[in-house]
Coordinates of C-alpha atoms and ligand atoms in Angstrom, one line a residue:
Chain A
M1 CA 93.3 85.7 102.6
T2 CA 91.5 83.0 104.5
T3 CA 92.2 81.5 108.0
Q4 CA 92.6 78.0 106.6
A5 CA 95.6 75.8 106.5
T6 CA 97.1 75.2 103.3
T7 CA 98.1 71.7 102.0
S8 CA 102.2 73.4 102.0
P9 CA 103.5 73.9 106.1
A10 CA 104.4 77.2 106.0
P11 CA 105.4 77.4 109.2
R12 CA 106.8 81.2 109.4
R13 CA 104.2 82.3 107.9
V14 CA 102.7 85.9 109.8
R15 CA 99.8 86.1 107.7
P16 CA 97.2 88.3 109.6
R17 CA 94.5 85.9 109.8
R18 CA 90.7 86.9 108.3
R19 CA 88.7 87.1 111.3
P20 CA 84.9 89.5 110.9
S21 CA 85.6 92.2 112.2
L22 CA 84.4 93.7 115.6
G23 CA 82.5 96.8 113.3
I24 CA 81.1 94.4 111.0
I25 CA 79.4 92.8 113.9
V26 CA 78.3 95.8 115.2
G27 CA 77.6 97.1 112.1
I28 CA 74.8 94.5 111.7
A29 CA 73.6 94.5 115.2
V30 CA 72.9 98.6 114.9
L31 CA 71.6 97.7 111.5
A32 CA 69.1 94.9 113.1
A33 CA 68.2 97.4 116.1
L34 CA 67.3 100.0 113.7
A35 CA 65.1 97.6 111.7
L36 CA 63.3 96.9 114.5
A37 CA 62.8 100.1 116.2
P38 CA 59.5 101.4 114.9
L39 CA 57.5 99.0 116.3
T40 CA 58.2 101.5 119.4
G41 CA 58.5 105.2 118.6
S42 CA 56.7 108.1 117.2
R43 CA 55.6 108.9 113.6
H44 CA 57.6 112.1 114.1
S45 CA 60.5 110.1 115.4
L46 CA 60.0 107.7 112.5
G47 CA 60.4 110.6 110.1
I48 CA 63.4 111.9 111.6
W49 CA 65.0 108.7 112.1
T50 CA 64.4 107.8 108.0
V51 CA 66.2 110.8 107.0
A52 CA 69.6 110.1 109.2
L53 CA 69.5 106.9 108.0
I54 CA 69.3 108.3 104.2
F55 CA 72.2 110.6 105.2
A56 CA 74.3 107.6 106.3
G57 CA 74.2 105.9 103.0
V58 CA 75.2 108.9 101.9
S59 CA 78.0 109.7 104.5
S60 CA 78.9 105.9 103.6
G61 CA 79.0 106.6 99.7
W62 CA 81.2 109.8 100.8
A63 CA 83.6 107.6 102.9
I64 CA 84.5 105.5 100.0
A65 CA 86.2 108.7 98.3
G66 CA 87.0 110.9 101.5
G67 CA 87.7 108.2 103.8
L68 CA 89.7 105.3 101.7
S69 CA 91.6 107.5 99.0
G70 CA 92.5 110.6 101.0
L71 CA 90.8 113.0 98.7
I72 CA 88.9 115.5 100.5
P73 CA 85.7 115.9 98.5
L74 CA 83.7 118.7 99.9
G75 CA 81.6 118.8 96.9
H76 CA 78.9 115.2 97.2
A77 CA 75.3 118.0 97.2
A78 CA 76.3 117.3 93.6
F79 CA 76.0 113.8 93.4
F80 CA 72.9 114.0 95.9
G81 CA 71.3 116.8 93.6
I82 CA 71.7 115.0 90.7
G83 CA 70.3 111.9 92.6
G84 CA 67.5 113.7 93.4
Y85 CA 66.5 115.5 90.1
A86 CA 67.1 112.1 88.2
S87 CA 64.8 110.4 90.5
A88 CA 62.1 113.4 90.8
V89 CA 62.4 114.5 87.4
V90 CA 61.8 110.7 85.7
F91 CA 58.5 110.2 88.2
A92 CA 56.9 113.7 87.9
K93 CA 57.4 113.8 83.9
Y94 CA 57.9 110.5 82.2
D95 CA 56.2 108.5 84.2
L96 CA 58.3 106.2 85.6
S97 CA 58.8 104.1 88.4
P98 CA 61.3 106.1 90.6
W99 CA 63.7 103.6 91.2
L100 CA 64.4 104.0 87.7
G101 CA 65.1 107.6 88.2
I102 CA 67.8 106.6 90.4
V103 CA 69.7 104.7 88.2
V104 CA 69.7 107.4 85.8
G105 CA 71.1 109.6 88.9
M106 CA 74.1 107.0 89.6
V107 CA 74.6 106.9 86.1
I108 CA 75.2 110.7 85.5
A109 CA 76.7 111.2 88.7
A110 CA 79.2 108.7 88.5
A111 CA 79.6 110.3 84.7
L112 CA 80.5 113.5 86.1
A113 CA 82.9 112.4 89.0
W114 CA 84.4 110.3 86.6
L115 CA 85.3 113.6 84.4
M116 CA 85.7 115.9 87.4
T117 CA 88.6 113.7 89.0
V118 CA 90.0 112.7 85.7
L119 CA 90.8 117.0 85.6
A120 CA 91.6 117.2 88.8
V121 CA 94.0 114.7 88.2
R122 CA 95.7 115.9 85.2
F123 CA 95.8 119.7 86.8
K124 CA 97.1 118.0 89.7
V125 CA 93.9 119.6 91.9
R126 CA 94.5 117.6 95.4
G127 CA 94.3 118.3 99.2
P128 CA 92.2 121.7 100.0
Y129 CA 92.9 123.0 96.6
F130 CA 90.3 119.3 95.6
A131 CA 87.9 120.5 98.5
L132 CA 87.3 123.7 96.6
Y133 CA 87.3 122.8 93.3
T134 CA 84.5 120.0 94.1
L135 CA 82.5 122.4 95.6
A136 CA 82.4 124.8 92.9
W137 CA 81.5 121.8 90.9
A138 CA 78.2 121.4 93.3
E139 CA 77.4 125.5 92.8
M140 CA 77.8 125.2 89.4
L141 CA 74.7 122.7 89.3
R142 CA 72.5 124.5 91.8
I143 CA 72.8 127.8 89.8
L144 CA 72.0 125.4 86.7
A145 CA 69.4 124.3 88.3
S146 CA 68.1 127.7 90.0
N147 CA 67.9 128.8 86.0
L148 CA 66.4 125.5 84.0
D149 CA 62.7 125.6 83.5
Y150 CA 62.9 121.8 82.6
L151 CA 64.1 121.3 86.4
G152 CA 61.7 124.2 87.6
K153 CA 64.2 126.9 88.0
T154 CA 64.0 127.5 92.0
N155 CA 60.7 126.1 92.7
G156 CA 62.0 122.9 92.2
V157 CA 60.1 119.7 91.0
L158 CA 57.4 118.0 92.9
V159 CA 56.8 114.9 93.1
P160 CA 52.6 113.8 93.0
Y161 CA 51.0 111.6 95.3
K162 CA 49.4 108.6 93.2
V163 CA 46.9 106.6 93.6
D164 CA 47.6 103.3 94.1
A165 CA 51.4 103.6 94.9
G166 CA 53.8 100.8 95.5
P167 CA 56.9 100.0 96.4
A168 CA 57.4 100.5 93.4
D169 CA 56.3 103.9 93.3
L170 CA 58.9 104.1 96.6
Q171 CA 55.4 105.4 98.2
F172 CA 54.4 103.7 101.1
S173 CA 50.8 103.8 103.4
D174 CA 52.8 102.8 105.9
P175 CA 55.4 104.9 107.0
R176 CA 57.4 102.1 108.4
G177 CA 57.8 100.7 104.5
F178 CA 60.1 104.1 103.7
Y179 CA 61.8 103.9 107.1
L180 CA 63.1 100.0 106.0
V181 CA 63.4 100.9 102.4
A182 CA 66.5 103.4 104.4
V183 CA 67.9 100.9 106.2
G184 CA 68.2 98.5 103.5
Y185 CA 69.9 101.7 101.9
A186 CA 72.5 102.2 104.9
A187 CA 73.2 98.5 104.6
L188 CA 73.9 98.5 101.4
A189 CA 76.1 101.7 101.1
M190 CA 77.9 100.4 104.3
I191 CA 78.8 97.2 102.8
V192 CA 80.1 98.8 99.4
F193 CA 82.1 100.9 101.3
L194 CA 83.9 97.6 103.0
L195 CA 83.9 95.7 99.7
V196 CA 85.8 98.0 98.2
K197 CA 88.1 98.3 101.4
R198 CA 89.0 95.0 101.1
S199 CA 89.3 94.5 97.4
P200 CA 92.5 95.3 95.1
L201 CA 91.2 98.7 94.9
G202 CA 91.1 99.4 98.9
W203 CA 94.9 98.1 99.2
R204 CA 95.6 100.8 95.8
L205 CA 93.5 103.2 97.8
S206 CA 95.5 102.9 100.8
A207 CA 98.1 103.0 99.4
I208 CA 97.5 106.3 97.8
R209 CA 96.3 107.6 100.5
G210 CA 99.6 107.0 102.6
D211 CA 102.0 108.2 100.0
E212 CA 100.8 109.3 96.1
P213 CA 104.4 109.0 94.9
T214 CA 105.2 105.6 97.0
A215 CA 102.4 104.4 96.0
A216 CA 103.0 105.3 91.7
A217 CA 106.2 103.8 92.8
S218 CA 105.0 101.1 93.8
G219 CA 103.3 100.6 90.0
V220 CA 99.9 101.6 91.1
D221 CA 97.6 103.5 89.0
V222 CA 96.8 106.6 91.0
A223 CA 94.8 108.1 88.2
R224 CA 92.9 104.6 87.4
S225 CA 91.7 104.4 91.0
L226 CA 90.8 108.0 92.1
T227 CA 88.3 108.0 88.9
R228 CA 86.9 104.8 89.3
T229 CA 86.3 105.6 93.1
M230 CA 84.9 109.1 92.4
A231 CA 82.2 107.7 90.2
L232 CA 81.3 104.5 93.3
S233 CA 81.5 107.1 95.6
A234 CA 79.2 109.7 93.8
A235 CA 76.8 106.6 92.3
M236 CA 75.9 105.6 95.8
T237 CA 75.8 109.4 97.2
A238 CA 73.1 109.2 94.3
I239 CA 71.1 106.4 95.4
G240 CA 70.5 108.4 98.8
G241 CA 69.4 111.7 97.1
G242 CA 67.0 110.1 95.0
L243 CA 65.6 108.2 97.9
Y244 CA 65.7 111.8 99.9
A245 CA 63.1 113.4 97.4
Q246 CA 61.0 110.2 97.2
Y247 CA 60.7 110.8 100.9
I248 CA 60.1 114.9 101.0
Q249 CA 58.6 114.3 97.8
Y250 CA 60.3 117.6 96.4
I251 CA 63.6 118.5 95.4
D252 CA 65.0 122.5 94.9
P253 CA 68.3 123.5 94.0
E254 CA 69.2 124.4 97.7
L255 CA 67.5 120.9 99.4
A256 CA 69.5 119.3 96.4
F257 CA 73.1 121.2 96.0
N258 CA 73.5 123.8 98.6
V259 CA 77.2 124.1 100.0
S260 CA 75.4 122.6 103.7
V261 CA 74.4 119.6 101.9
S262 CA 77.7 118.8 101.1
I263 CA 79.2 119.6 104.1
D264 CA 76.4 118.1 106.0
I265 CA 77.5 114.8 103.9
A266 CA 81.3 115.5 104.7
V267 CA 80.7 116.2 108.7
R268 CA 78.7 113.1 109.3
A269 CA 81.2 110.8 108.0
I270 CA 84.8 112.9 109.9
L271 CA 82.6 112.4 112.6
G272 CA 81.9 109.2 113.0
G273 CA 85.7 107.8 111.4
A274 CA 86.0 108.3 107.5
V275 CA 87.7 104.9 107.0
L276 CA 85.7 102.6 109.4
V277 CA 82.9 101.2 107.9
L278 CA 80.4 102.1 111.2
G279 CA 81.7 105.9 111.3
P280 CA 78.9 107.7 108.7
L281 CA 76.1 105.5 110.6
L282 CA 77.8 106.6 114.1
G283 CA 78.4 110.1 112.6
S284 CA 74.7 110.3 111.5
V285 CA 72.9 109.3 114.6
A286 CA 74.9 111.7 116.8
M287 CA 74.8 114.5 114.4
T288 CA 70.6 113.4 114.1
S289 CA 70.3 113.0 117.6
V290 CA 73.1 116.7 118.7
T291 CA 70.0 119.2 116.2
E292 CA 66.7 117.2 117.6
L293 CA 67.8 117.7 121.4
T294 CA 69.5 120.6 121.4
Q295 CA 66.2 121.6 119.2
K296 CA 63.9 120.1 122.2
Y297 CA 66.3 121.7 124.9
M298 CA 67.8 124.7 123.8
D299 CA 65.4 126.3 121.7
A300 CA 66.3 129.6 123.1
L301 CA 69.5 130.0 121.1
P302 CA 68.7 129.3 117.4
S303 CA 72.1 127.8 116.6
A304 CA 72.2 125.6 119.4
S305 CA 73.0 122.5 117.1
L306 CA 75.2 124.0 115.6
L307 CA 77.1 124.8 119.2
V308 CA 77.1 121.8 120.3
L309 CA 78.4 120.2 116.8
G310 CA 81.1 122.8 116.7
L311 CA 82.4 121.8 119.4
A312 CA 81.8 118.0 119.3
I313 CA 84.0 118.3 116.5
I314 CA 86.5 120.0 118.3
A315 CA 86.5 118.2 120.8
L316 CA 87.1 114.9 118.6
A317 CA 89.5 116.3 116.1
H318 CA 91.7 116.7 119.4
W319 CA 91.3 113.5 121.2
F320 CA 90.7 110.9 118.8
P321 CA 91.2 112.3 115.1
T322 CA 89.3 109.2 114.0
G323 CA 86.3 109.9 115.1
I324 CA 83.8 108.3 117.7
G325 CA 84.3 104.8 115.9
G326 CA 87.9 105.4 116.7
L327 CA 87.1 106.1 119.9
G328 CA 85.7 102.5 119.8
V329 CA 88.7 101.0 118.1
R330 CA 90.8 102.6 120.4
L331 CA 88.9 100.8 123.1
K332 CA 89.5 97.7 121.4
R333 CA 92.6 97.6 121.3
I334 CA 93.6 98.6 125.0
W335 CA 91.3 95.4 126.1
S336 CA 93.0 93.2 123.7
R337 CA 96.3 94.7 124.9
R338 CA 94.8 94.1 128.2
S339 CA 93.5 90.3 127.5
D340 CA 97.0 89.6 125.9
R341 CA 98.9 89.9 129.2
V342 CA 96.9 88.0 131.4
Chain B
M1 CA 124.4 97.0 71.8
S2 CA 122.0 94.4 72.7
D3 CA 123.8 93.9 76.5
I4 CA 122.5 97.9 77.0
V5 CA 119.7 97.5 79.3
M6 CA 118.1 100.6 80.1
S7 CA 119.6 103.8 78.5
A8 CA 119.6 108.1 79.5
V9 CA 119.8 109.9 75.7
D10 CA 120.8 113.9 76.3
V11 CA 118.6 114.1 79.3
N12 CA 118.0 118.0 80.2
V13 CA 116.0 118.9 83.5
R14 CA 115.8 122.3 84.3
F15 CA 114.2 123.7 87.7
G16 CA 113.6 127.3 86.8
G17 CA 117.0 128.6 85.8
L18 CA 118.6 125.9 87.5
R19 CA 120.4 122.9 85.4
A20 CA 119.7 120.3 87.5
L21 CA 121.1 117.8 84.4
A22 CA 123.0 118.8 81.1
D23 CA 122.8 116.8 78.1
L24 CA 123.4 113.6 79.5
D25 CA 123.6 110.5 78.4
L26 CA 123.7 107.5 80.4
E27 CA 123.8 103.2 79.6
I28 CA 122.5 100.9 82.5
R29 CA 125.0 97.4 81.1
S30 CA 123.2 93.8 81.2
G31 CA 124.1 91.9 84.6
E32 CA 125.8 95.0 86.2
V33 CA 125.9 97.0 89.2
L34 CA 126.2 100.4 88.7
G35 CA 127.5 102.7 91.0
I36 CA 126.6 106.7 90.8
V37 CA 127.8 109.0 92.8
G38 CA 128.8 112.3 93.3
P39 CA 128.5 115.8 95.6
N40 CA 125.5 117.1 96.9
G41 CA 122.9 118.5 94.0
A42 CA 124.7 116.6 91.3
G43 CA 121.3 115.5 90.2
K44 CA 121.6 111.7 91.3
S45 CA 118.4 111.9 92.4
T46 CA 116.6 113.6 89.6
L47 CA 118.1 111.6 86.9
F48 CA 116.3 108.3 89.4
N49 CA 113.6 110.7 88.4
V50 CA 113.8 111.0 85.6
L51 CA 114.7 107.2 84.5
A52 CA 112.1 106.0 87.1
G53 CA 108.7 108.0 85.6
A54 CA 108.9 110.6 88.3
I55 CA 109.3 113.4 86.6
R56 CA 109.9 114.3 82.5
P57 CA 113.0 115.4 81.5
T58 CA 112.7 119.0 79.8
S59 CA 114.3 117.0 77.1
G60 CA 115.9 114.4 76.0
R61 CA 114.9 110.6 75.6
V62 CA 114.8 107.5 78.2
L63 CA 115.0 104.4 76.5
L64 CA 113.9 100.3 77.9
Q65 CA 115.9 97.3 75.7
G66 CA 115.7 100.3 72.9
R67 CA 111.7 101.2 73.3
D68 CA 111.0 105.0 73.8
I69 CA 109.7 104.6 77.2
T70 CA 109.7 108.8 78.2
S71 CA 106.1 109.5 78.0
S72 CA 105.3 106.5 80.2
R73 CA 104.3 107.1 84.2
A74 CA 105.7 106.2 87.2
D75 CA 103.4 103.5 87.8
Q76 CA 103.6 101.9 84.3
R77 CA 106.9 101.5 84.4
A78 CA 107.2 100.3 87.7
R79 CA 105.0 97.2 86.0
M80 CA 107.9 97.5 83.8
G81 CA 110.2 96.6 86.0
I82 CA 111.7 99.7 86.5
S83 CA 111.9 100.1 90.2
R84 CA 113.2 102.6 92.9
T85 CA 113.1 103.3 96.5
F86 CA 112.7 107.1 97.6
Q87 CA 116.0 108.9 98.7
T88 CA 113.1 110.2 101.5
V89 CA 111.2 107.0 102.6
R90 CA 107.5 107.7 102.8
P91 CA 106.0 103.9 103.8
F92 CA 102.6 104.2 103.9
L93 CA 102.5 104.4 107.7
D94 CA 99.1 103.7 108.7
E95 CA 99.6 100.0 106.7
T96 CA 101.3 96.6 108.4
L97 CA 104.6 95.8 106.9
V98 CA 102.9 93.1 104.3
R99 CA 100.3 95.1 103.0
N100 CA 103.1 97.9 102.4
V101 CA 105.1 95.6 100.4
A102 CA 101.9 93.5 99.4
V103 CA 100.6 96.3 97.5
A104 CA 103.6 96.4 94.8
A105 CA 103.6 92.9 94.5
L106 CA 99.6 93.6 93.8
A107 CA 100.3 96.1 91.1
V108 CA 102.2 93.9 88.9
G109 CA 99.6 91.1 88.9
D110 CA 99.5 88.9 91.9
G111 CA 96.2 88.0 93.5
R112 CA 96.0 89.6 97.1
A113 CA 96.8 85.3 98.8
H114 CA 99.9 85.7 96.4
A115 CA 101.2 89.1 97.1
M116 CA 100.6 88.7 100.9
D117 CA 103.0 85.9 100.3
V118 CA 105.7 87.2 98.8
A119 CA 105.4 90.3 100.7
V120 CA 106.0 88.0 104.0
D121 CA 109.0 86.4 101.6
L122 CA 110.4 89.5 101.2
L123 CA 110.3 91.5 104.7
E124 CA 111.9 88.0 105.7
Q125 CA 114.5 88.2 103.0
V126 CA 115.0 92.6 104.7
G127 CA 115.0 90.7 108.3
L128 CA 111.5 92.4 108.8
A129 CA 109.9 88.7 109.2
D130 CA 109.2 89.6 112.5
K131 CA 107.6 93.0 112.2
A132 CA 105.2 91.7 109.1
A133 CA 102.0 92.5 110.9
A134 CA 103.0 95.7 112.9
R135 CA 102.6 99.6 111.3
A136 CA 105.2 101.6 109.1
S137 CA 104.8 104.0 112.0
E138 CA 106.0 102.1 114.5
L139 CA 109.7 101.4 112.4
G140 CA 112.7 103.3 113.5
H141 CA 114.5 104.7 110.4
G142 CA 117.3 102.2 109.6
E143 CA 114.1 99.6 109.6
R144 CA 112.2 102.0 106.9
K145 CA 115.2 101.6 104.8
R146 CA 114.4 97.7 104.5
L147 CA 110.6 97.7 104.6
E148 CA 111.4 100.4 101.2
L149 CA 113.8 97.9 99.5
A150 CA 111.1 95.3 100.1
R151 CA 108.6 96.9 98.5
A152 CA 111.0 98.2 95.3
L153 CA 111.3 94.4 95.1
A154 CA 108.3 93.7 95.5
V155 CA 107.4 94.4 91.8
R156 CA 110.1 92.4 90.3
P157 CA 112.4 94.6 89.1
R158 CA 114.5 94.6 86.2
V159 CA 116.2 98.0 86.8
L160 CA 116.5 98.0 90.9
M161 CA 118.1 101.7 91.5
L162 CA 118.4 102.0 95.3
D163 CA 118.6 106.2 95.9
E164 CA 121.1 105.9 99.2
V165 CA 119.8 103.4 101.2
M166 CA 122.5 103.7 103.6
A167 CA 122.7 107.1 104.2
G168 CA 121.5 107.4 108.1
L169 CA 122.0 104.4 108.6
N170 CA 124.9 103.0 111.8
P171 CA 127.7 100.8 110.8
S172 CA 126.3 97.2 111.4
E173 CA 123.5 98.5 109.8
V174 CA 125.6 99.2 107.1
R175 CA 127.2 96.1 106.9
E176 CA 123.9 93.9 106.9
I177 CA 122.4 96.0 103.7
V178 CA 126.0 95.5 102.1
E179 CA 125.9 92.1 102.0
L180 CA 121.5 91.9 101.4
I181 CA 121.9 93.8 98.7
R182 CA 124.8 91.6 97.3
S183 CA 122.8 88.8 97.6
L184 CA 120.4 90.1 95.6
C185 CA 122.2 91.0 93.0
A186 CA 123.6 87.1 93.1
A187 CA 120.3 85.8 93.2
S188 CA 117.9 87.9 91.3
G189 CA 119.8 88.4 88.0
S190 CA 117.7 92.2 88.1
E191 CA 120.5 95.1 87.1
L192 CA 121.0 97.6 90.1
V193 CA 122.3 101.2 90.3
L194 CA 123.1 102.0 92.9
I195 CA 123.1 105.8 94.9
E196 CA 125.3 106.1 97.4
H197 CA 127.6 108.7 99.0
L198 CA 129.3 106.2 100.6
L199 CA 131.9 105.8 98.9
S200 CA 133.3 102.1 100.3
A201 CA 130.1 99.9 99.7
V202 CA 130.1 101.7 96.4
R203 CA 133.8 100.6 96.2
S204 CA 132.5 96.8 97.3
L205 CA 129.7 96.4 95.3
A206 CA 129.7 98.6 92.0
D207 CA 130.9 97.1 88.8
R208 CA 131.4 100.3 87.0
V209 CA 130.8 104.2 88.6
V210 CA 128.9 106.6 87.6
V211 CA 130.5 110.4 88.7
L212 CA 127.5 113.1 88.4
D213 CA 128.8 116.7 89.2
A214 CA 126.1 119.7 87.9
G215 CA 124.0 117.7 86.1
R216 CA 127.0 116.3 83.9
V217 CA 128.9 112.6 83.9
L218 CA 132.6 113.7 84.9
A219 CA 133.9 110.2 85.1
D220 CA 132.9 106.4 84.1
G221 CA 135.1 103.7 84.2
T222 CA 136.0 100.9 87.2
P223 CA 135.8 102.0 91.4
D224 CA 140.0 102.1 90.5
D225 CA 140.0 104.0 87.9
V226 CA 137.0 106.3 88.7
F227 CA 138.1 106.8 92.0
G228 CA 141.7 108.1 91.4
D229 CA 141.2 109.9 88.8
P230 CA 142.4 113.2 90.1
K231 CA 139.2 115.3 88.5
V232 CA 136.8 113.3 90.8
I233 CA 139.2 113.9 93.6
E234 CA 139.0 117.7 92.8
A235 CA 135.4 117.6 92.7
Y236 CA 134.6 115.6 96.7
L237 CA 137.7 117.6 98.1
G238 CA 136.4 120.8 96.7
T239 CA 132.7 120.5 97.4
K240 CA 133.9 118.6 101.0
Y241 CA 130.5 117.0 100.9
A242 CA 128.4 115.5 104.0
T243 CA 125.3 112.8 103.9
S244 CA 121.8 114.0 104.1
Ligands
ADP1 N1 111.4 119.3 92.4 C1 112.7 120.5 92.7 N2 112.2 121.1 92.3 C2 113.5 122.4 92.5 N3 114.7 121.9 92.3 C3 114.9 120.5 92.2 C4 113.8 119.4 92.8 N4 114.2 118.4 92.4 C5 116.1 118.8 92.8 N5 116.0 120.1 92.7 C6 117.5 120.4 92.1 O1 118.4 120.2 91.8 C7 119.1 119.6 91.7 C8 119.9 118.2 91.7 O2 119.0 117.7 92.9 P1 119.5 116.2 92.9 O3 119.1 115.5 91.8 O4 118.5 116.2 94.2 O5 120.2 116.1 93.4 P2 121.6 114.9 94.6 O6 120.5 113.9 94.9 O7 122.4 114.7 93.4 O8 122.0 115.3 95.9 C9 119.4 120.4 92.9 O9 120.0 121.5 92.7 C10 118.2 120.4 93.8 O10 118.3 121.8 94.7
MG2 MG1 119.8 112.9 96.1

């Protein structure tokens, strides 16, 4: 799938050329700009954008399943929370690096996602039922965490300050340190998304998204593709949960597993465009901006940000069903069509 | 009986109270083109679903070269070379035509680059090469049927089952696809099973015809024998079938 000419001439080949997509170029530019951004700006806004970037990564992790496979998981708080608790517990209780905790969280989240999806495939849970089914799993974990002494019940787990802490402990004397970690995570999540999208697994997922019976008749192992995808998506999401808990130095059942977390993760991706690499990042930036701006200028109205977001989602669903990123894709198409004619 | 490639043995399929297939036995023999005809609702598509693993029969067995494959899934059977088209085609609309076909080649073990080449070749065979980079959603009905055919061929079938590929096509499209199927049969060496309402097409393509009626085999023989059989004529005149 490269553009190099092969030795045997194949004149009528219509094989599509593989170019670096506009999405990748824009993505690199955006991430570079983000990495440089804290050179300006206040500490307050740095904190906001650190969290926004963590959620951009989480949302990209969601989009591996929610965008590429056609499943609509609505319980990714389960994996986010597992990552959060694992990193907090490993650090606070065992005095080991939170990075190790994040890896532990990834493994547990992937195993849970695998189990969830095996059962869903076995009992043919799809569409809106799959959404509710995954949401129920996250709720189960919320109740479990609220009742386990080991996890501090509803009080959650505090991540202690460490003297002479360093990057290995995910604690930074300069807040720009954590910000850069968040940029790195968002970049990693986007790269993984793109690698999956272009891999053989990505081809299979696209077929499954198109039509499951036709995909199966084409030899695509639907069950295996979906379980692998959910496991990977869960692991990528767990990293974000781990980073989040380390950043705010705290995790509790609501921050980890609340339904609103699941919705937040999904909405960021859908808002930006769940099948596009850049979608979750765009969606996350948009959502954080809306929240911040409405809090700043419309604070008389307590839920103004939700109202604005709701309206934005309705407008997007109507005019640009593929999200903010879809707007870019459409502009690009119009542009290339025009330049074809010239 | 080594010349039997695939068979259904004593197959029953029930949908609630409805017997879609009743004690059905069917053999697909080596090298033949088998036509399956019958009025609407006779159970033809259900038979394909059973053979291709899309549904499990309520009872009975499916054999591929003597091996019991009743419990293997649709995707496994596709990779064994049992390929089918759907009566109602549902291509991957957001994907290009090459990718629609290439994913099937990929599933049977081709690398991505080779799968793309295979797909382009097949699209050429079905006359869609010039649209290879277009999206499936841009295709008309007849083109979608041909895309479905290319997709079904991409798994390199040993048994290829075509479910009413001519339904809804205009006469010139039918002529093209008859030619195409004929050349496929000549070239591929795979067994072909054809469900077709268009009796003239079955007559000109099939070596053997099986008539289904109400889930049972009503007649089985050469096209001339079968279409001259009073039972068959009655089944058809009685129902006055229409193409769906
Ligand atoms: N999934 C299904 N659920 C319930 N009934 C079905 C299903 N598929 C087919 N049938 C019924 O089984 C009978 C045979 O259908 P089908 O095999 O599609 O017939 P044909 O292809 O010969 O027209 C019909 O009465 C049809 O309504
Ligand atoms: Mg039918």
